[in-house]
Short mmCIF file of C-alpha atoms in Angstrom, two decimals:
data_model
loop_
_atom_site.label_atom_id
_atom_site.label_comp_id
_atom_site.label_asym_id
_atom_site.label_seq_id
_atom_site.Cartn_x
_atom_site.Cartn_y
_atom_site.Cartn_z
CA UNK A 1 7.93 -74.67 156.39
CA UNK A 2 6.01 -77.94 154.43
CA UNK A 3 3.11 -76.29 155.48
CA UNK A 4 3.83 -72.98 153.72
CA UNK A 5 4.84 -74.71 150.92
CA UNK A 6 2.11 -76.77 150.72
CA UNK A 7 -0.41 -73.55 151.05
CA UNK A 8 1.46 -71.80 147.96
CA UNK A 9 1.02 -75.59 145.59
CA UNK A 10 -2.71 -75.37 146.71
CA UNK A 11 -3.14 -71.35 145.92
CA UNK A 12 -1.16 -72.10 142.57
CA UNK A 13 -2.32 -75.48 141.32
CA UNK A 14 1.29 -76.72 140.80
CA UNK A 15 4.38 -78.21 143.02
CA UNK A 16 6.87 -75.64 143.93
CA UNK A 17 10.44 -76.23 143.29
CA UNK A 18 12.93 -76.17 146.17
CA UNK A 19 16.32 -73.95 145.30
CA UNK A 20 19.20 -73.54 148.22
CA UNK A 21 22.64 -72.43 148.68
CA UNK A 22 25.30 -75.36 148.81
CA UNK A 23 26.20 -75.23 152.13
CA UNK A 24 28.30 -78.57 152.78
CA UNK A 25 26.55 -80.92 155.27
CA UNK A 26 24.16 -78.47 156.18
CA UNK A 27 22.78 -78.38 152.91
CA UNK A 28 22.48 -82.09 152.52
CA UNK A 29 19.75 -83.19 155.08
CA UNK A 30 17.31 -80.33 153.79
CA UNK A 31 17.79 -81.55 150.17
CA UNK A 32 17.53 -84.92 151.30
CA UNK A 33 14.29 -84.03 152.79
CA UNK A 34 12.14 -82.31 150.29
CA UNK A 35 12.99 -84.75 147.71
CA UNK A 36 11.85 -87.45 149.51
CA UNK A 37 8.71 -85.25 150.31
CA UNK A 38 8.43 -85.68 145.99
CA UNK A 39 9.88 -82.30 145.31
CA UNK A 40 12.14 -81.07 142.74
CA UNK A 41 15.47 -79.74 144.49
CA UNK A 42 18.14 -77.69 143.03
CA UNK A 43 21.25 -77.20 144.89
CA UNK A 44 23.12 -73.97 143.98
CA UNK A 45 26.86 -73.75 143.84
CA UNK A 46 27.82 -70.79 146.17
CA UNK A 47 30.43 -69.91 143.03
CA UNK A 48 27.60 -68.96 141.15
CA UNK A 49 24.98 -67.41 143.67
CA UNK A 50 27.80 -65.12 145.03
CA UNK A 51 28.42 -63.89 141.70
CA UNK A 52 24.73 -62.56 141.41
CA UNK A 53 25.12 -60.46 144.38
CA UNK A 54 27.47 -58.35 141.83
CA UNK A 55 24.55 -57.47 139.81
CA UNK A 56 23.23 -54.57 142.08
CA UNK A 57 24.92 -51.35 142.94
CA UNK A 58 23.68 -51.20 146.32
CA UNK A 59 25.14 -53.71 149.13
CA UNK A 60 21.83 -55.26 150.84
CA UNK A 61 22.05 -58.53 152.04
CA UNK A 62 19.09 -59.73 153.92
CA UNK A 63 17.32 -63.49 153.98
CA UNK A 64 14.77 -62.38 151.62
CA UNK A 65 16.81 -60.73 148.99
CA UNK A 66 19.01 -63.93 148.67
CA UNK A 67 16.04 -66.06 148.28
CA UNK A 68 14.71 -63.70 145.95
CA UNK A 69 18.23 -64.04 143.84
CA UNK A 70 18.58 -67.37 144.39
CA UNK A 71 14.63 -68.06 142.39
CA UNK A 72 15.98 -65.69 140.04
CA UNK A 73 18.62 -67.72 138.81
CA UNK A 74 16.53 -70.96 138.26
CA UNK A 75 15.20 -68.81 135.35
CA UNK A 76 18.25 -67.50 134.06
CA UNK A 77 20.61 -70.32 134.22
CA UNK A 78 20.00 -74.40 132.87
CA UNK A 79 20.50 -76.46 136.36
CA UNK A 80 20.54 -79.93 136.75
CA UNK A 81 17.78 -81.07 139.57
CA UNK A 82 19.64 -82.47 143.00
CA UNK A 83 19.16 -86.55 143.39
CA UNK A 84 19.35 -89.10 145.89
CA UNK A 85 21.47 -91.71 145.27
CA UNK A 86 20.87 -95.44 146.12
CA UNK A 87 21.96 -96.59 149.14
CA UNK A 88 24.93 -98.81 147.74
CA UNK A 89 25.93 -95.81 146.45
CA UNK A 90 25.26 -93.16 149.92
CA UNK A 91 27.35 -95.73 151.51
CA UNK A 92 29.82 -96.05 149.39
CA UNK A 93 30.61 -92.65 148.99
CA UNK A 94 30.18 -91.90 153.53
CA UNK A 95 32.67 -94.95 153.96
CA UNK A 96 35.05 -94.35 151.48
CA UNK A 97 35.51 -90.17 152.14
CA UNK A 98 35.95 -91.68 155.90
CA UNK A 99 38.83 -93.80 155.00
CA UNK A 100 40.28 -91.23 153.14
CA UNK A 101 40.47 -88.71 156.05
CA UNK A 102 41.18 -91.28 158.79
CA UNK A 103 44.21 -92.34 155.99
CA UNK A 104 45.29 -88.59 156.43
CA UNK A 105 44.86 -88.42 160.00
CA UNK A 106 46.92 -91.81 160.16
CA UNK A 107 49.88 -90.22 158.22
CA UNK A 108 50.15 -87.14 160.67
CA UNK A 109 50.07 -89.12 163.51
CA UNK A 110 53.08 -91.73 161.65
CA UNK A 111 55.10 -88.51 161.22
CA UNK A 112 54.81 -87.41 165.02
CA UNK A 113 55.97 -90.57 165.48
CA UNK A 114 58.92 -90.67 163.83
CA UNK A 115 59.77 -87.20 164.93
CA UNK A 116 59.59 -88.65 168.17
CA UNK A 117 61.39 -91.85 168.45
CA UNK A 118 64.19 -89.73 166.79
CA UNK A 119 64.71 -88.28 169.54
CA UNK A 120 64.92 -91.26 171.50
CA UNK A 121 66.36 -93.43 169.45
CA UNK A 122 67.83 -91.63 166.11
CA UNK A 123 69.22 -94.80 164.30
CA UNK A 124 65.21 -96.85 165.03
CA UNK A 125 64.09 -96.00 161.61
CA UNK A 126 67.07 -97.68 159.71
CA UNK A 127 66.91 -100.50 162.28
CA UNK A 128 62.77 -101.35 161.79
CA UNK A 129 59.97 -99.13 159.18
CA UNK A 130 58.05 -97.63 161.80
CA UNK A 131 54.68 -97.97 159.88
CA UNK A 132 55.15 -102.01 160.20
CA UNK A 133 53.19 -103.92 162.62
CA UNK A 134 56.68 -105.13 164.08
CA UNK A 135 57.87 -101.30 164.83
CA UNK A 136 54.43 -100.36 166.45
CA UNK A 137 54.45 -103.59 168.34
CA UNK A 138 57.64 -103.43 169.79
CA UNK A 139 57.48 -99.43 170.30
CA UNK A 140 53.94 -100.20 172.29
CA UNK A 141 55.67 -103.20 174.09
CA UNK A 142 58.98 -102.12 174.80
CA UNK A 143 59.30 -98.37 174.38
CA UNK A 144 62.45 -97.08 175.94
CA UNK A 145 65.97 -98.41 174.48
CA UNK A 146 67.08 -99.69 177.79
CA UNK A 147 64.66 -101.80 177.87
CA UNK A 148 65.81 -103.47 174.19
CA UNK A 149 69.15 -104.14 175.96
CA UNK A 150 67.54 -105.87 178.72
CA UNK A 151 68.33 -109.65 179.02
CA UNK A 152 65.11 -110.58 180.49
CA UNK A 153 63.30 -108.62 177.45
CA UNK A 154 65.56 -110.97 174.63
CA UNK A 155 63.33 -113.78 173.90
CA UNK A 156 60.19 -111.99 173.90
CA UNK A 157 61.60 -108.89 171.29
CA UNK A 158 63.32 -112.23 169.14
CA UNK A 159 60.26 -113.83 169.32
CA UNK A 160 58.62 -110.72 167.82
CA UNK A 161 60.96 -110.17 165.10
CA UNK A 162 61.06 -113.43 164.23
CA UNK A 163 56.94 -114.41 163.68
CA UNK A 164 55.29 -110.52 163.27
CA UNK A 165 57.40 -110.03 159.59
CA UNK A 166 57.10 -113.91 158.89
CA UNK A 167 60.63 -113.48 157.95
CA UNK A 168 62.27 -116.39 159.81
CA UNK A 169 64.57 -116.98 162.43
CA UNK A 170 68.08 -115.69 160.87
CA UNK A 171 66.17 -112.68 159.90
CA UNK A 172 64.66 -112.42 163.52
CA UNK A 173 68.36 -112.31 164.87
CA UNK A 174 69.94 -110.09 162.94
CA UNK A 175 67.40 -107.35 163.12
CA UNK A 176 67.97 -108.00 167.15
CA UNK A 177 71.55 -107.58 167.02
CA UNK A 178 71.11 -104.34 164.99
CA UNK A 179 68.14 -103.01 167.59
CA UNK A 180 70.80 -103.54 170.53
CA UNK A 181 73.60 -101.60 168.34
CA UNK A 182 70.91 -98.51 168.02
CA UNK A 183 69.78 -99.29 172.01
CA UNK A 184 73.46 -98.37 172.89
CA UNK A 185 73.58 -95.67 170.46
CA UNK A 186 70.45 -94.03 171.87
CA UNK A 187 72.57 -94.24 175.08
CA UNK A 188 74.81 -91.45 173.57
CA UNK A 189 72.85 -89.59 170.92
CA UNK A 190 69.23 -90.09 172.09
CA UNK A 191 67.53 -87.65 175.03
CA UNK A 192 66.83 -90.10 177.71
CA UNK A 193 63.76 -88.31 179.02
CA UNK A 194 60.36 -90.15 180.15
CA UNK A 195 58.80 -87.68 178.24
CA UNK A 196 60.02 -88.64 175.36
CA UNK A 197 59.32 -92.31 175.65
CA UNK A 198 55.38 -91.79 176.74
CA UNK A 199 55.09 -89.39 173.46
CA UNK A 200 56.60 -92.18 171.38
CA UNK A 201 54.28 -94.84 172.61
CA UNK A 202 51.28 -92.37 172.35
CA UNK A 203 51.79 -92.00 168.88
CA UNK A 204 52.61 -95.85 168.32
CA UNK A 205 49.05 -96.62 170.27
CA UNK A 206 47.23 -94.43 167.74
CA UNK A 207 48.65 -95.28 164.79
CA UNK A 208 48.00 -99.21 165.55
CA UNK A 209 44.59 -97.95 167.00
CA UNK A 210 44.17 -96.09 163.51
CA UNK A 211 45.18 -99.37 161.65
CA UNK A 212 42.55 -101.30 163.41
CA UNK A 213 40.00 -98.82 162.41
CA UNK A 214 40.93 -99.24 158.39
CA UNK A 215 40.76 -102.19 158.41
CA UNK A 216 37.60 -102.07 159.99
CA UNK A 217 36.40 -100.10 157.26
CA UNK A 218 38.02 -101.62 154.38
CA UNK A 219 35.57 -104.65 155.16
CA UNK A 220 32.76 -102.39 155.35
CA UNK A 221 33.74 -100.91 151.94
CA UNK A 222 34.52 -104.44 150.78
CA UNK A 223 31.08 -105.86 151.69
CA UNK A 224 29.01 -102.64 149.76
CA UNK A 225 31.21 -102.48 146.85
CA UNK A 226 30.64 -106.43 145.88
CA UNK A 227 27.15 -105.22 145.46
CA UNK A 228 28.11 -103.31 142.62
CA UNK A 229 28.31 -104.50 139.37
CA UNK A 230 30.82 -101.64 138.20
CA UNK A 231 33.07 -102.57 140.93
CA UNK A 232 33.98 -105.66 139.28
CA UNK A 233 34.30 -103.53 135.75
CA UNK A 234 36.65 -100.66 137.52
CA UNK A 235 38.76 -103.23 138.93
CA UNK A 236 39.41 -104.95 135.79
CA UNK A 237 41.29 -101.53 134.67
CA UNK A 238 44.75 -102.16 134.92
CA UNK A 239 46.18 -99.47 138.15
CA UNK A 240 43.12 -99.53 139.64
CA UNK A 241 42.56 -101.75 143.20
CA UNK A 242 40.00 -102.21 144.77
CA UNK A 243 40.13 -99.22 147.41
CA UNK A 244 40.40 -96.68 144.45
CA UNK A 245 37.94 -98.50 142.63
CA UNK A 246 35.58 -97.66 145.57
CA UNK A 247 36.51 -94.24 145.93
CA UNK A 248 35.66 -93.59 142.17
CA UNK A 249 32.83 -95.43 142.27
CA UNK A 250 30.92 -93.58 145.39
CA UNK A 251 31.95 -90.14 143.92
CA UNK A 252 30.72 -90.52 140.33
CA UNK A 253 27.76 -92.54 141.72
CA UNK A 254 24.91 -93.65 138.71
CA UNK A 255 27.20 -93.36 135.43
CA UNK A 256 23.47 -92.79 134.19
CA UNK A 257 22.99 -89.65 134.79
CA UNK A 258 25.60 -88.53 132.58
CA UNK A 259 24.28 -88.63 128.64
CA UNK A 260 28.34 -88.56 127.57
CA UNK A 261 32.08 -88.29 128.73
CA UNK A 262 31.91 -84.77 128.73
CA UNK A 263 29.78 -84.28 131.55
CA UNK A 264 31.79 -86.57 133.92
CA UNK A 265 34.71 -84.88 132.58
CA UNK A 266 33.57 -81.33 133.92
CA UNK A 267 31.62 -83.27 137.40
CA UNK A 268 35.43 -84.01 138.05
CA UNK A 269 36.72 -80.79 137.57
CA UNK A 270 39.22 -82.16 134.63
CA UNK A 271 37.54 -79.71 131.75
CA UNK A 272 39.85 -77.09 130.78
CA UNK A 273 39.37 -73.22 131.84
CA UNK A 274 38.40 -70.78 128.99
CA UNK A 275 40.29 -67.64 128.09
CA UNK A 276 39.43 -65.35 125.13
CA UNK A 277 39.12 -61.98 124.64
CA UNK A 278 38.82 -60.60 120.89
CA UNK A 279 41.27 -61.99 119.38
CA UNK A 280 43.38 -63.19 121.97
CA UNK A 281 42.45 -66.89 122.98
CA UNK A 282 44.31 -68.42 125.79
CA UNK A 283 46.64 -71.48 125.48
CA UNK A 284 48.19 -72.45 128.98
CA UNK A 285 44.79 -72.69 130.27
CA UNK A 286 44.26 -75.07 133.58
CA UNK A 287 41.53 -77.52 134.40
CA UNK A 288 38.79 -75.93 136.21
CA UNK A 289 39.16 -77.97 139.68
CA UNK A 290 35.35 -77.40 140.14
CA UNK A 291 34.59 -80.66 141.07
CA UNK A 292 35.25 -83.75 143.61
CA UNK A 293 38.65 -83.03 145.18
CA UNK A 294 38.14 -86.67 146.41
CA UNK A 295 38.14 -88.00 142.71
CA UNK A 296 40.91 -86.02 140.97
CA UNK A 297 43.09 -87.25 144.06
CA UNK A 298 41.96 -91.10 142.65
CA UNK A 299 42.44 -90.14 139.77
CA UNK A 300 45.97 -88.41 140.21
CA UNK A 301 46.94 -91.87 142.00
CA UNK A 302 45.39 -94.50 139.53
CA UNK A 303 47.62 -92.38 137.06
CA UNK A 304 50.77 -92.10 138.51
CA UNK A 305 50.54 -96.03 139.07
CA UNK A 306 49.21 -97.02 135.74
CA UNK A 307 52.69 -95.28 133.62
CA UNK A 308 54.59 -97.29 136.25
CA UNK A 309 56.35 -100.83 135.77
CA UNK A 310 55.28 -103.60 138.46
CA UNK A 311 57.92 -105.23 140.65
CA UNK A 312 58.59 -107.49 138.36
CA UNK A 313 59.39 -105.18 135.61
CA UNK A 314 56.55 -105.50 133.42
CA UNK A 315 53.92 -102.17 132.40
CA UNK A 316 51.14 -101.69 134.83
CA UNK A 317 49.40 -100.26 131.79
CA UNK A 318 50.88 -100.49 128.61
CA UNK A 319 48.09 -98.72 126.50
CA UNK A 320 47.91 -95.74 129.71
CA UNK A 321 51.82 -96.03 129.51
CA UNK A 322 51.99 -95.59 125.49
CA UNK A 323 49.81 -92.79 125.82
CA UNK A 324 52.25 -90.83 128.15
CA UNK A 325 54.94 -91.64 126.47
CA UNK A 326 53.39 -89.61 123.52
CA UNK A 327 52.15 -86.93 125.70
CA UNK A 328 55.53 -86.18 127.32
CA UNK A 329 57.28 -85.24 124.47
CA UNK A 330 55.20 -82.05 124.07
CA UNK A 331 54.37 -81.58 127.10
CA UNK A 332 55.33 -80.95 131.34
CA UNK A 333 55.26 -84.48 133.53
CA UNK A 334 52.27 -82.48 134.96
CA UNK A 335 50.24 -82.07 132.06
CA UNK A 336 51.39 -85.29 130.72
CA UNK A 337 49.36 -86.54 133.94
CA UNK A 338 46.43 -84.74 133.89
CA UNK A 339 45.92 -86.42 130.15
CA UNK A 340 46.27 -89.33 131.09
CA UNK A 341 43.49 -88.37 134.35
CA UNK A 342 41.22 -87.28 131.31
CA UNK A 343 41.67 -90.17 129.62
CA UNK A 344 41.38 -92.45 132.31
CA UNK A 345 38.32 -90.60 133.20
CA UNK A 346 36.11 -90.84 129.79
#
């Protein structure tokens, strides 16, 4: 294919330009090829190259007619040429979409556990969170509830309560005395099948094994994101950590790129949809959602924590929190949010 390309920039005396369908990861390693071969790539939203296909009567779809359609629009539409980012960036943006789905994977696999040891034990979750190291631990150590009422098992599940929470002895104890009261209510309400119990320490394994792997690549994130300079400036945003300020940061990428707010606003898929016809112009229009899924989710979140109060009852963000304040009295909770995501965002 360079070959062919390279015939028609001889025959022609200029350097084609690349255009392709978006087509997820598929897509990615071709652009990422012919730019680094110096050409100009432009990556075509399927949204819009579907929409051509409209402009015939007759229902032919072969390779060459989309390519043909596809050149076509580079001369009837303004498109922004594909770019690489840096590598701080690339990595940023592979390790932090990771975490993200391994955090979703993680919270399916905490429900199934829960689900389970209900059945076991119904009265565990009130007894010990089963998210906390202490819960997995014991669950992976000492599964079944007969083996909580064992005497031989005593010191070692004390010991556990007492140093994994770093809570102290008298805490250690009572949580003890309240796992043996749910041991001998399993006894009664639980299903005492083996079943059961491997499930439940199945699910325990993988969510400690998924906990491991987090971690693993929070310092990964950790180490690329110090290289950053805006890391530093995101984090200084009150509601915004330093996983979130990550995430944004990978999915915007180069702030350069974008000559005002208004751009990033629409990359994100916060801009507001259109409606008019005539006279009639729309006014419960929604934002477009034609962007990063991955950054209005960040966005959502930094949000909802900066109109919050802290644990020790002070404003997260009292200039994010003012400005909600103002928005909800015209407005739904919802769009009150998605303001305050706008305004967050520019």
């Amino acid at each position: 294919a360079l070959g062919q390309i390279k015939k028609v920039e001889e025959t022609f005396s200029s350097k084609p330009v690349i255009s392709l369908e978006s087509t997820g990861h598929y897509s990615a390693r071709i652009v990422h090829f012919f730019i680094k071969q110096g050409f100009e790539v432009y990556l075509i939203n399927p949204l819009i190259s579907h929409s051509i296909k409209n402009s015939v009567v007759r229902k032919v779809k072969t390779d060459s007619v989309d390519a043909f359609e596809l050149a076509k629009l580079l001369f009837l539409q303004d498109f922004h040429p594909a770019y690489i980012p840096s590598d701080a960036f690339a990595n940023l943006k592979i390790l932090t979409r990771t975490r993200f789905q391994l955090a979703n994977q993680r919270t399916t696999l905490l429900n199934q556990l829960v689900a389970a040891i209900e059945q076991v034990a119904p009265l565990f979750p009130k007894v010990l969170n089963p998210a906390s190291l202490t819960a997995l631990t014991l669950l992976t150590t000492f599964t079944a509830p007969s083996e909580w009422l064992k005497e031989v098992n005593q010191q070692a599940i004390v010991s556990m309560l007492e140093t994994l929470p770093r809570k102290g002895k008298n805490y250690g104890d009572k949580k003890y005395r309240a796992l043996l009261d749910c041991a001998r209510d399993a006894e009664v309400t639980g299903i005492d099948l083996a079943a059961n119990v491997t499930t439940v320490q199945f699910y325990a394994n993988g969510v400690l094994f998924m906990d491991h792997q987090l971690k693993a690549l929070d310092n990964q994130i950790d180490e690329v994101a110090n290289q950053l300079p805006e890391f530093i400036l995101l984090k200084s945003i009150p509601g915004i950590g330093a996983i979130l300020a990550s995430l944004i940061l990978g999915e915007i990428g180069d702030i350069n790129r974008f000559t005002n707010a208004k751009q990033l606003v629409a990359y994100c898929g916060m801009d507001p949809s259109v409606r008019q016809s005539g006279n009639y112009v729309g006014t419960k229009n929604r934002v477009t959602k034609r962007g990063s899924p991955f950054l209005r989710r960040s966005l959502y979140m930094v949000a909802t924590t900066a109109i919050r109060k802290n644990a020790k009852g002070a404003l997260v963000n009292s200039v994010i929190y003012d400005y909600y304040q103002k928005k909800i009295q015209t407005k739904t909770r919802k769009q009150s949010l998605g303001a305050v995501m706008n305004k967050l965002l520019r």
